[in-house]
Amino acid sequence: MDGTPPYPLDGDDDRDDLAALDFSVGYDDGEESVLGVFDDYLPSEETDADDDWPAIAARDMEEEELQSPLFTVTNPAGTVTVSAFMDGHIQGIELTAKVTNMTEAHLADEILVIADLARQKARSAQYESISEAMRELGQDNATTRDFLTRELRLPSPEEATAAAAKVFATRYASDHD
């Protein structure tokens, strides 16, 4: 290499080397936009002025109908509410402003206790649902109960109710004095 560039340096500043990167359309030929093909998919009827997005509202209503039922437990003070899906997964925790009077450790413990009760309540509904389906299929109740209890470890509705009663009687007994 002799140090000369591979292109001529003739001082031609009229060239625009960056023009190749210009992707803008510089002319209008009067033709319709290609996006006009989507006009056939627009709703034809007039929509309510309050409902700017009817398709989204309809989808939201369908999702609400498809959602799994929630099982909710609230502590006696009404400060902690926990909701769980039927499979026992926690859907949400609601706290009131009164929880600011609790220590972090006490609040954490309270959430865990109420969440466990909500989980048991939800899983007992799963037990009941499966038990009812198996009964309709003609399965033996004793065998089904044994399977649900031993294999799936689902609490019966009676067991979930008894667990909640025990917690409320022992943990919150002094709250009513």
mmCIF file of N, CA and C in Angstrom, residues 15-125:
data_model
loop_
_atom_site.group_PDB
_atom_site.id
_atom_site.type_symbol
_atom_site.label_atom_id
_atom_site.label_comp_id
_atom_site.label_asym_id
_atom_site.label_seq_id
_atom_site.Cartn_x
_atom_site.Cartn_y
_atom_site.Cartn_z
ATOM 1 N N ARG A 15 -21.288 14.593 -4.393
ATOM 2 C CA ARG A 15 -21.780 13.247 -4.105
ATOM 3 C C ARG A 15 -22.286 13.183 -2.668
ATOM 4 N N ASP A 16 -23.379 12.470 -2.480
ATOM 5 C CA ASP A 16 -23.918 12.273 -1.136
ATOM 6 C C ASP A 16 -23.835 10.787 -0.833
ATOM 7 N N ASP A 17 -22.785 10.389 -0.129
ATOM 8 C CA ASP A 17 -22.577 8.976 0.160
ATOM 9 C C ASP A 17 -23.660 8.403 1.078
ATOM 10 N N LEU A 18 -24.337 9.249 1.824
ATOM 11 C CA LEU A 18 -25.379 8.781 2.732
ATOM 12 C C LEU A 18 -26.750 8.691 2.062
ATOM 13 N N ALA A 19 -26.843 9.044 0.799
ATOM 14 C CA ALA A 19 -28.124 8.990 0.097
ATOM 15 C C ALA A 19 -28.661 7.569 0.026
ATOM 16 N N ALA A 20 -27.791 6.597 0.073
ATOM 17 C CA ALA A 20 -28.235 5.202 0.015
ATOM 18 C C ALA A 20 -29.029 4.814 1.257
ATOM 19 N N LEU A 21 -28.868 5.563 2.322
ATOM 20 C CA LEU A 21 -29.584 5.262 3.561
ATOM 21 C C LEU A 21 -30.904 6.016 3.683
ATOM 22 N N ASP A 22 -31.260 6.798 2.672
ATOM 23 C CA ASP A 22 -32.500 7.564 2.697
ATOM 24 C C ASP A 22 -33.631 6.689 2.179
ATOM 25 N N PHE A 23 -34.504 6.241 3.089
ATOM 26 C CA PHE A 23 -35.595 5.356 2.717
ATOM 27 C C PHE A 23 -36.930 6.088 2.609
ATOM 28 N N SER A 24 -36.925 7.389 2.684
ATOM 29 C CA SER A 24 -38.179 8.130 2.620
ATOM 30 C C SER A 24 -38.700 8.155 1.191
ATOM 31 N N VAL A 25 -40.021 8.289 1.087
ATOM 32 C CA VAL A 25 -40.642 8.374 -0.220
ATOM 33 C C VAL A 25 -40.671 9.843 -0.601
ATOM 34 N N GLY A 26 -40.062 10.155 -1.701
ATOM 35 C CA GLY A 26 -39.933 11.544 -2.085
ATOM 36 C C GLY A 26 -40.985 12.021 -3.055
ATOM 37 N N TYR A 27 -41.957 11.194 -3.387
ATOM 38 C CA TYR A 27 -42.964 11.619 -4.350
ATOM 39 C C TYR A 27 -44.311 11.005 -3.996
ATOM 40 N N ASP A 28 -45.373 11.587 -4.535
ATOM 41 C CA ASP A 28 -46.730 11.073 -4.351
ATOM 42 C C ASP A 28 -47.319 10.866 -5.731
ATOM 43 N N ASP A 29 -47.586 9.617 -6.073
ATOM 44 C CA ASP A 29 -48.101 9.335 -7.409
ATOM 45 C C ASP A 29 -49.625 9.340 -7.454
ATOM 46 N N GLY A 30 -50.281 9.727 -6.364
ATOM 47 C CA GLY A 30 -51.727 9.831 -6.344
ATOM 48 C C GLY A 30 -52.442 8.517 -6.082
ATOM 49 N N GLU A 31 -51.728 7.425 -5.934
ATOM 50 C CA GLU A 31 -52.358 6.138 -5.671
ATOM 51 C C GLU A 31 -52.722 6.033 -4.196
ATOM 52 N N GLU A 32 -53.719 5.159 -3.916
ATOM 53 C CA GLU A 32 -54.112 4.919 -2.531
ATOM 54 C C GLU A 32 -53.008 4.192 -1.789
ATOM 55 N N SER A 33 -53.026 4.341 -0.502
ATOM 56 C CA SER A 33 -52.075 3.634 0.343
ATOM 57 C C SER A 33 -52.402 2.147 0.336
ATOM 58 N N VAL A 34 -51.398 1.334 0.496
ATOM 59 C CA VAL A 34 -51.620 -0.107 0.576
ATOM 60 C C VAL A 34 -52.398 -0.469 1.838
ATOM 61 N N LEU A 35 -52.463 0.432 2.793
ATOM 62 C CA LEU A 35 -53.208 0.173 4.022
ATOM 63 C C LEU A 35 -54.713 0.205 3.794
ATOM 64 N N GLY A 36 -55.146 0.662 2.639
ATOM 65 C CA GLY A 36 -56.563 0.695 2.317
ATOM 66 C C GLY A 36 -57.199 -0.682 2.272
ATOM 67 N N VAL A 37 -56.405 -1.720 2.111
ATOM 68 C CA VAL A 37 -56.957 -3.075 2.078
ATOM 69 C C VAL A 37 -57.576 -3.451 3.415
ATOM 70 N N PHE A 38 -57.203 -2.780 4.477
ATOM 71 C CA PHE A 38 -57.741 -3.094 5.796
ATOM 72 C C PHE A 38 -59.100 -2.442 6.046
ATOM 73 N N ASP A 39 -59.550 -1.586 5.138
ATOM 74 C CA ASP A 39 -60.845 -0.936 5.313
ATOM 75 C C ASP A 39 -61.982 -1.941 5.399
ATOM 76 N N ASP A 40 -61.846 -3.076 4.730
ATOM 77 C CA ASP A 40 -62.895 -4.100 4.768
ATOM 78 C C ASP A 40 -63.061 -4.696 6.160
ATOM 79 N N TYR A 41 -62.053 -4.573 6.990
ATOM 80 C CA TYR A 41 -62.094 -5.185 8.315
ATOM 81 C C TYR A 41 -62.548 -4.228 9.408
ATOM 82 N N LEU A 42 -62.825 -3.010 9.054
ATOM 83 C CA LEU A 42 -63.304 -2.042 10.031
ATOM 84 C C LEU A 42 -64.771 -2.318 10.342
ATOM 85 N N PRO A 43 -65.214 -2.040 11.574
ATOM 86 C CA PRO A 43 -66.621 -2.272 11.895
ATOM 87 C C PRO A 43 -67.508 -1.356 11.060
ATOM 88 N N SER A 44 -68.598 -1.909 10.562
ATOM 89 C CA SER A 44 -69.474 -1.132 9.694
ATOM 90 C C SER A 44 -70.545 -0.386 10.482
ATOM 91 N N GLU A 45 -70.982 -0.937 11.606
ATOM 92 C CA GLU A 45 -72.041 -0.283 12.363
ATOM 93 C C GLU A 45 -71.462 0.829 13.227
ATOM 94 N N GLU A 46 -72.332 1.739 13.550
ATOM 95 C CA GLU A 46 -71.941 2.829 14.431
ATOM 96 C C GLU A 46 -71.743 2.280 15.837
ATOM 97 N N THR A 47 -70.729 2.764 16.516
ATOM 98 C CA THR A 47 -70.483 2.323 17.883
ATOM 99 C C THR A 47 -70.895 3.421 18.841
ATOM 100 N N ASP A 48 -71.118 3.030 20.072
ATOM 101 C CA ASP A 48 -71.484 3.974 21.118
ATOM 102 C C ASP A 48 -70.341 4.960 21.318
ATOM 103 N N ALA A 49 -70.664 6.205 21.522
ATOM 104 C CA ALA A 49 -69.638 7.233 21.689
ATOM 105 C C ALA A 49 -68.777 6.973 22.919
ATOM 106 N N ASP A 50 -69.346 6.335 23.946
ATOM 107 C CA ASP A 50 -68.583 6.052 25.159
ATOM 108 C C ASP A 50 -67.656 4.862 24.985
ATOM 109 N N ASP A 51 -67.913 4.044 23.980
ATOM 110 C CA ASP A 51 -67.150 2.816 23.777
ATOM 111 C C ASP A 51 -66.271 2.962 22.538
ATOM 112 N N ASP A 52 -65.089 3.541 22.717
ATOM 113 C CA ASP A 52 -64.199 3.777 21.589
ATOM 114 C C ASP A 52 -63.553 2.504 21.070
ATOM 115 N N TRP A 53 -63.474 1.487 21.884
ATOM 116 C CA TRP A 53 -62.789 0.253 21.510
ATOM 117 C C TRP A 53 -63.684 -0.953 21.785
ATOM 118 N N PRO A 54 -64.739 -1.163 21.008
ATOM 119 C CA PRO A 54 -65.681 -2.247 21.308
ATOM 120 C C PRO A 54 -65.059 -3.633 21.215
ATOM 121 N N ALA A 55 -64.110 -3.822 20.312
ATOM 122 C CA ALA A 55 -63.491 -5.149 20.184
ATOM 123 C C ALA A 55 -62.715 -5.501 21.445
ATOM 124 N N ILE A 56 -62.028 -4.526 22.006
ATOM 125 C CA ILE A 56 -61.256 -4.772 23.226
ATOM 126 C C ILE A 56 -62.205 -5.014 24.400
ATOM 127 N N ALA A 57 -63.278 -4.241 24.473
ATOM 128 C CA ALA A 57 -64.248 -4.426 25.556
ATOM 129 C C ALA A 57 -64.878 -5.808 25.480
ATOM 130 N N ALA A 58 -65.190 -6.274 24.268
ATOM 131 C CA ALA A 58 -65.772 -7.610 24.111
ATOM 132 C C ALA A 58 -64.784 -8.680 24.539
ATOM 133 N N ARG A 59 -63.507 -8.506 24.183
ATOM 134 C CA ARG A 59 -62.492 -9.484 24.567
ATOM 135 C C ARG A 59 -62.317 -9.512 26.078
ATOM 136 N N ASP A 60 -62.344 -8.343 26.710
ATOM 137 C CA ASP A 60 -62.223 -8.285 28.165
ATOM 138 C C ASP A 60 -63.387 -9.000 28.842
ATOM 139 N N MET A 61 -64.593 -8.860 28.291
ATOM 140 C CA MET A 61 -65.750 -9.539 28.874
ATOM 141 C C MET A 61 -65.609 -11.047 28.718
ATOM 142 N N GLU A 62 -65.073 -11.505 27.567
ATOM 143 C CA GLU A 62 -64.862 -12.937 27.370
ATOM 144 C C GLU A 62 -63.837 -13.466 28.365
ATOM 145 N N GLU A 63 -62.765 -12.697 28.594
ATOM 146 C CA GLU A 63 -61.732 -13.128 29.533
ATOM 147 C C GLU A 63 -62.293 -13.227 30.944
ATOM 148 N N GLU A 64 -63.167 -12.293 31.316
ATOM 149 C CA GLU A 64 -63.768 -12.342 32.645
ATOM 150 C C GLU A 64 -64.602 -13.605 32.809
ATOM 151 N N GLU A 65 -65.302 -13.999 31.740
ATOM 152 C CA GLU A 65 -66.130 -15.194 31.814
ATOM 153 C C GLU A 65 -65.282 -16.452 31.913
ATOM 154 N N LEU A 66 -64.073 -16.440 31.313
ATOM 155 C CA LEU A 66 -63.225 -17.616 31.289
ATOM 156 C C LEU A 66 -62.348 -17.747 32.528
ATOM 157 N N GLN A 67 -62.278 -16.709 33.324
ATOM 158 C CA GLN A 67 -61.400 -16.749 34.478
ATOM 159 C C GLN A 67 -61.877 -17.776 35.491
ATOM 160 N N SER A 68 -60.909 -18.363 36.122
ATOM 161 C CA SER A 68 -61.174 -19.342 37.162
ATOM 162 C C SER A 68 -61.781 -18.638 38.371
ATOM 163 N N PRO A 69 -62.627 -19.335 39.121
ATOM 164 C CA PRO A 69 -63.204 -18.711 40.313
ATOM 165 C C PRO A 69 -62.124 -18.426 41.360
ATOM 166 N N LEU A 70 -62.362 -17.404 42.138
ATOM 167 C CA LEU A 70 -61.432 -17.032 43.202
ATOM 168 C C LEU A 70 -62.024 -17.408 44.550
ATOM 169 N N PHE A 71 -61.138 -17.757 45.466
ATOM 170 C CA PHE A 71 -61.529 -18.126 46.821
ATOM 171 C C PHE A 71 -60.802 -17.181 47.758
ATOM 172 N N THR A 72 -61.570 -16.435 48.528
ATOM 173 C CA THR A 72 -61.030 -15.330 49.306
ATOM 174 C C THR A 72 -61.230 -15.552 50.797
ATOM 175 N N VAL A 73 -60.193 -15.198 51.555
ATOM 176 C CA VAL A 73 -60.254 -15.250 53.019
ATOM 177 C C VAL A 73 -59.758 -13.903 53.539
ATOM 178 N N THR A 74 -60.464 -13.368 54.521
ATOM 179 C CA THR A 74 -60.093 -12.104 55.153
ATOM 180 C C THR A 74 -59.938 -12.342 56.647
ATOM 181 N N ASN A 75 -58.922 -11.732 57.242
ATOM 182 C CA ASN A 75 -58.752 -11.882 58.689
ATOM 183 C C ASN A 75 -59.868 -11.118 59.412
ATOM 184 N N PRO A 76 -60.142 -11.461 60.675
ATOM 185 C CA PRO A 76 -61.245 -10.820 61.403
ATOM 186 C C PRO A 76 -61.120 -9.303 61.506
ATOM 187 N N ALA A 77 -59.914 -8.787 61.558
ATOM 188 C CA ALA A 77 -59.735 -7.338 61.644
ATOM 189 C C ALA A 77 -60.038 -6.657 60.312
ATOM 190 N N GLY A 78 -60.104 -7.445 59.247
ATOM 191 C CA GLY A 78 -60.383 -6.891 57.926
ATOM 192 C C GLY A 78 -59.201 -6.199 57.287
ATOM 193 N N THR A 79 -58.012 -6.419 57.822
ATOM 194 C CA THR A 79 -56.833 -5.726 57.305
ATOM 195 C C THR A 79 -56.132 -6.478 56.183
ATOM 196 N N VAL A 80 -56.249 -7.795 56.161
ATOM 197 C CA VAL A 80 -55.568 -8.618 55.163
ATOM 198 C C VAL A 80 -56.594 -9.515 54.477
ATOM 199 N N THR A 81 -56.627 -9.433 53.154
ATOM 200 C CA THR A 81 -57.499 -10.278 52.347
ATOM 201 C C THR A 81 -56.645 -10.944 51.285
ATOM 202 N N VAL A 82 -56.784 -12.262 51.168
ATOM 203 C CA VAL A 82 -56.013 -13.012 50.176
ATOM 204 C C VAL A 82 -56.980 -13.803 49.314
ATOM 205 N N SER A 83 -56.774 -13.739 47.997
ATOM 206 C CA SER A 83 -57.586 -14.502 47.044
ATOM 207 C C SER A 83 -56.696 -15.512 46.345
ATOM 208 N N ALA A 84 -57.245 -16.710 46.130
ATOM 209 C CA ALA A 84 -56.482 -17.784 45.487
ATOM 210 C C ALA A 84 -57.308 -18.398 44.363
ATOM 211 N N PHE A 85 -56.593 -18.866 43.334
ATOM 212 C CA PHE A 85 -57.237 -19.614 42.263
ATOM 213 C C PHE A 85 -57.544 -21.018 42.765
ATOM 214 N N MET A 86 -58.346 -21.753 42.009
ATOM 215 C CA MET A 86 -58.762 -23.086 42.434
ATOM 216 C C MET A 86 -57.576 -24.030 42.621
ATOM 217 N N ASP A 87 -56.495 -23.818 41.889
ATOM 218 C CA ASP A 87 -55.336 -24.708 42.038
ATOM 219 C C ASP A 87 -54.487 -24.360 43.254
ATOM 220 N N GLY A 88 -54.865 -23.313 43.983
ATOM 221 C CA GLY A 88 -54.151 -22.941 45.195
ATOM 222 C C GLY A 88 -53.164 -21.805 45.015
ATOM 223 N N HIS A 89 -52.900 -21.411 43.776
ATOM 224 C CA HIS A 89 -51.991 -20.285 43.557
ATOM 225 C C HIS A 89 -52.662 -18.994 44.009
ATOM 226 N N ILE A 90 -51.877 -18.146 44.632
ATOM 227 C CA ILE A 90 -52.401 -16.885 45.146
ATOM 228 C C ILE A 90 -52.601 -15.914 43.991
ATOM 229 N N GLN A 91 -53.798 -15.358 43.898
ATOM 230 C CA GLN A 91 -54.119 -14.400 42.849
ATOM 231 C C GLN A 91 -53.767 -12.986 43.287
ATOM 232 N N GLY A 92 -54.033 -12.662 44.535
ATOM 233 C CA GLY A 92 -53.750 -11.312 44.986
ATOM 234 C C GLY A 92 -53.909 -11.161 46.485
ATOM 235 N N ILE A 93 -53.289 -10.108 46.987
ATOM 236 C CA ILE A 93 -53.347 -9.780 48.410
ATOM 237 C C ILE A 93 -53.797 -8.331 48.515
ATOM 238 N N GLU A 94 -54.802 -8.084 49.320
ATOM 239 C CA GLU A 94 -55.275 -6.724 49.548
ATOM 240 C C GLU A 94 -55.030 -6.360 51.005
ATOM 241 N N LEU A 95 -54.505 -5.168 51.203
ATOM 242 C CA LEU A 95 -54.219 -4.670 52.546
ATOM 243 C C LEU A 95 -54.953 -3.356 52.747
ATOM 244 N N THR A 96 -55.422 -3.117 53.954
ATOM 245 C CA THR A 96 -56.041 -1.830 54.257
ATOM 246 C C THR A 96 -54.994 -0.923 54.897
ATOM 247 N N ALA A 97 -55.353 0.313 55.070
ATOM 248 C CA ALA A 97 -54.424 1.287 55.652
ATOM 249 C C ALA A 97 -54.065 0.951 57.097
ATOM 250 N N LYS A 98 -54.901 0.168 57.762
ATOM 251 C CA LYS A 98 -54.638 -0.187 59.159
ATOM 252 C C LYS A 98 -53.377 -1.036 59.328
ATOM 253 N N VAL A 99 -52.892 -1.648 58.250
ATOM 254 C CA VAL A 99 -51.697 -2.488 58.379
ATOM 255 C C VAL A 99 -50.459 -1.657 58.704
ATOM 256 N N THR A 100 -50.539 -0.347 58.544
ATOM 257 C CA THR A 100 -49.389 0.495 58.887
ATOM 258 C C THR A 100 -49.119 0.488 60.385
ATOM 259 N N ASN A 101 -50.097 0.063 61.178
ATOM 260 C CA ASN A 101 -49.916 -0.042 62.624
ATOM 261 C C ASN A 101 -49.245 -1.348 63.028
ATOM 262 N N MET A 102 -49.075 -2.265 62.084
ATOM 263 C CA MET A 102 -48.478 -3.573 62.377
ATOM 264 C C MET A 102 -46.977 -3.529 62.081
ATOM 265 N N THR A 103 -46.224 -4.358 62.778
ATOM 266 C CA THR A 103 -44.807 -4.486 62.446
ATOM 267 C C THR A 103 -44.692 -5.298 61.161
ATOM 268 N N GLU A 104 -43.551 -5.197 60.511
ATOM 269 C CA GLU A 104 -43.346 -5.956 59.279
ATOM 270 C C GLU A 104 -43.454 -7.453 59.532
ATOM 271 N N ALA A 105 -42.877 -7.902 60.629
ATOM 272 C CA ALA A 105 -42.901 -9.335 60.944
ATOM 273 C C ALA A 105 -44.329 -9.810 61.198
ATOM 274 N N HIS A 106 -45.106 -9.013 61.933
ATOM 275 C CA HIS A 106 -46.490 -9.389 62.219
ATOM 276 C C HIS A 106 -47.325 -9.379 60.939
ATOM 277 N N LEU A 107 -47.112 -8.388 60.085
ATOM 278 C CA LEU A 107 -47.841 -8.313 58.819
ATOM 279 C C LEU A 107 -47.488 -9.496 57.917
ATOM 280 N N ALA A 108 -46.212 -9.813 57.840
ATOM 281 C CA ALA A 108 -45.784 -10.953 57.021
ATOM 282 C C ALA A 108 -46.410 -12.245 57.527
ATOM 283 N N ASP A 109 -46.408 -12.425 58.840
ATOM 284 C CA ASP A 109 -47.007 -13.621 59.428
ATOM 285 C C ASP A 109 -48.509 -13.673 59.145
ATOM 286 N N GLU A 110 -49.167 -12.540 59.265
ATOM 287 C CA GLU A 110 -50.612 -12.471 59.016
ATOM 288 C C GLU A 110 -50.929 -12.819 57.559
ATOM 289 N N ILE A 111 -50.144 -12.288 56.636
ATOM 290 C CA ILE A 111 -50.351 -12.591 55.216
ATOM 291 C C ILE A 111 -50.165 -14.080 54.960
ATOM 292 N N LEU A 112 -49.130 -14.664 55.542
ATOM 293 C CA LEU A 112 -48.878 -16.095 55.341
ATOM 294 C C LEU A 112 -50.010 -16.960 55.896
ATOM 295 N N VAL A 113 -50.518 -16.613 57.063
ATOM 296 C CA VAL A 113 -51.605 -17.391 57.673
ATOM 297 C C VAL A 113 -52.871 -17.300 56.817
ATOM 298 N N ILE A 114 -53.242 -16.100 56.416
ATOM 299 C CA ILE A 114 -54.460 -15.910 55.622
ATOM 300 C C ILE A 114 -54.286 -16.518 54.230
ATOM 301 N N ALA A 115 -53.091 -16.412 53.669
ATOM 302 C CA ALA A 115 -52.830 -17.015 52.353
ATOM 303 C C ALA A 115 -52.957 -18.533 52.414
ATOM 304 N N ASP A 116 -52.484 -19.127 53.499
ATOM 305 C CA ASP A 116 -52.603 -20.580 53.644
ATOM 306 C C ASP A 116 -54.073 -20.993 53.739
ATOM 307 N N LEU A 117 -54.868 -20.219 54.460
ATOM 308 C CA LEU A 117 -56.301 -20.530 54.561
ATOM 309 C C LEU A 117 -57.002 -20.370 53.209
ATOM 310 N N ALA A 118 -56.637 -19.332 52.460
ATOM 311 C CA ALA A 118 -57.227 -19.134 51.129
ATOM 312 C C ALA A 118 -56.829 -20.271 50.197
ATOM 313 N N ARG A 119 -55.593 -20.703 50.310
ATOM 314 C CA ARG A 119 -55.100 -21.819 49.490
ATOM 315 C C ARG A 119 -55.865 -23.098 49.817
ATOM 316 N N GLN A 120 -56.046 -23.372 51.099
ATOM 317 C CA GLN A 120 -56.791 -24.568 51.503
ATOM 318 C C GLN A 120 -58.244 -24.503 51.035
ATOM 319 N N LYS A 121 -58.842 -23.331 51.155
ATOM 320 C CA LYS A 121 -60.229 -23.158 50.718
ATOM 321 C C LYS A 121 -60.348 -23.415 49.210
ATOM 322 N N ALA A 122 -59.412 -22.885 48.440
ATOM 323 C CA ALA A 122 -59.427 -23.063 46.987
ATOM 324 C C ALA A 122 -59.208 -24.518 46.603
ATOM 325 N N ARG A 123 -58.235 -25.149 47.227
ATOM 326 C CA ARG A 123 -57.947 -26.549 46.899
ATOM 327 C C ARG A 123 -59.078 -27.474 47.349
ATOM 328 N N SER A 124 -59.797 -27.095 48.397
ATOM 329 C CA SER A 124 -60.948 -27.910 48.802
ATOM 330 C C SER A 124 -62.063 -27.803 47.760
ATOM 331 N N ALA A 125 -62.163 -26.662 47.097
ATOM 332 C CA ALA A 125 -63.132 -26.529 46.001
ATOM 333 C C ALA A 125 -62.720 -27.413 44.825
#
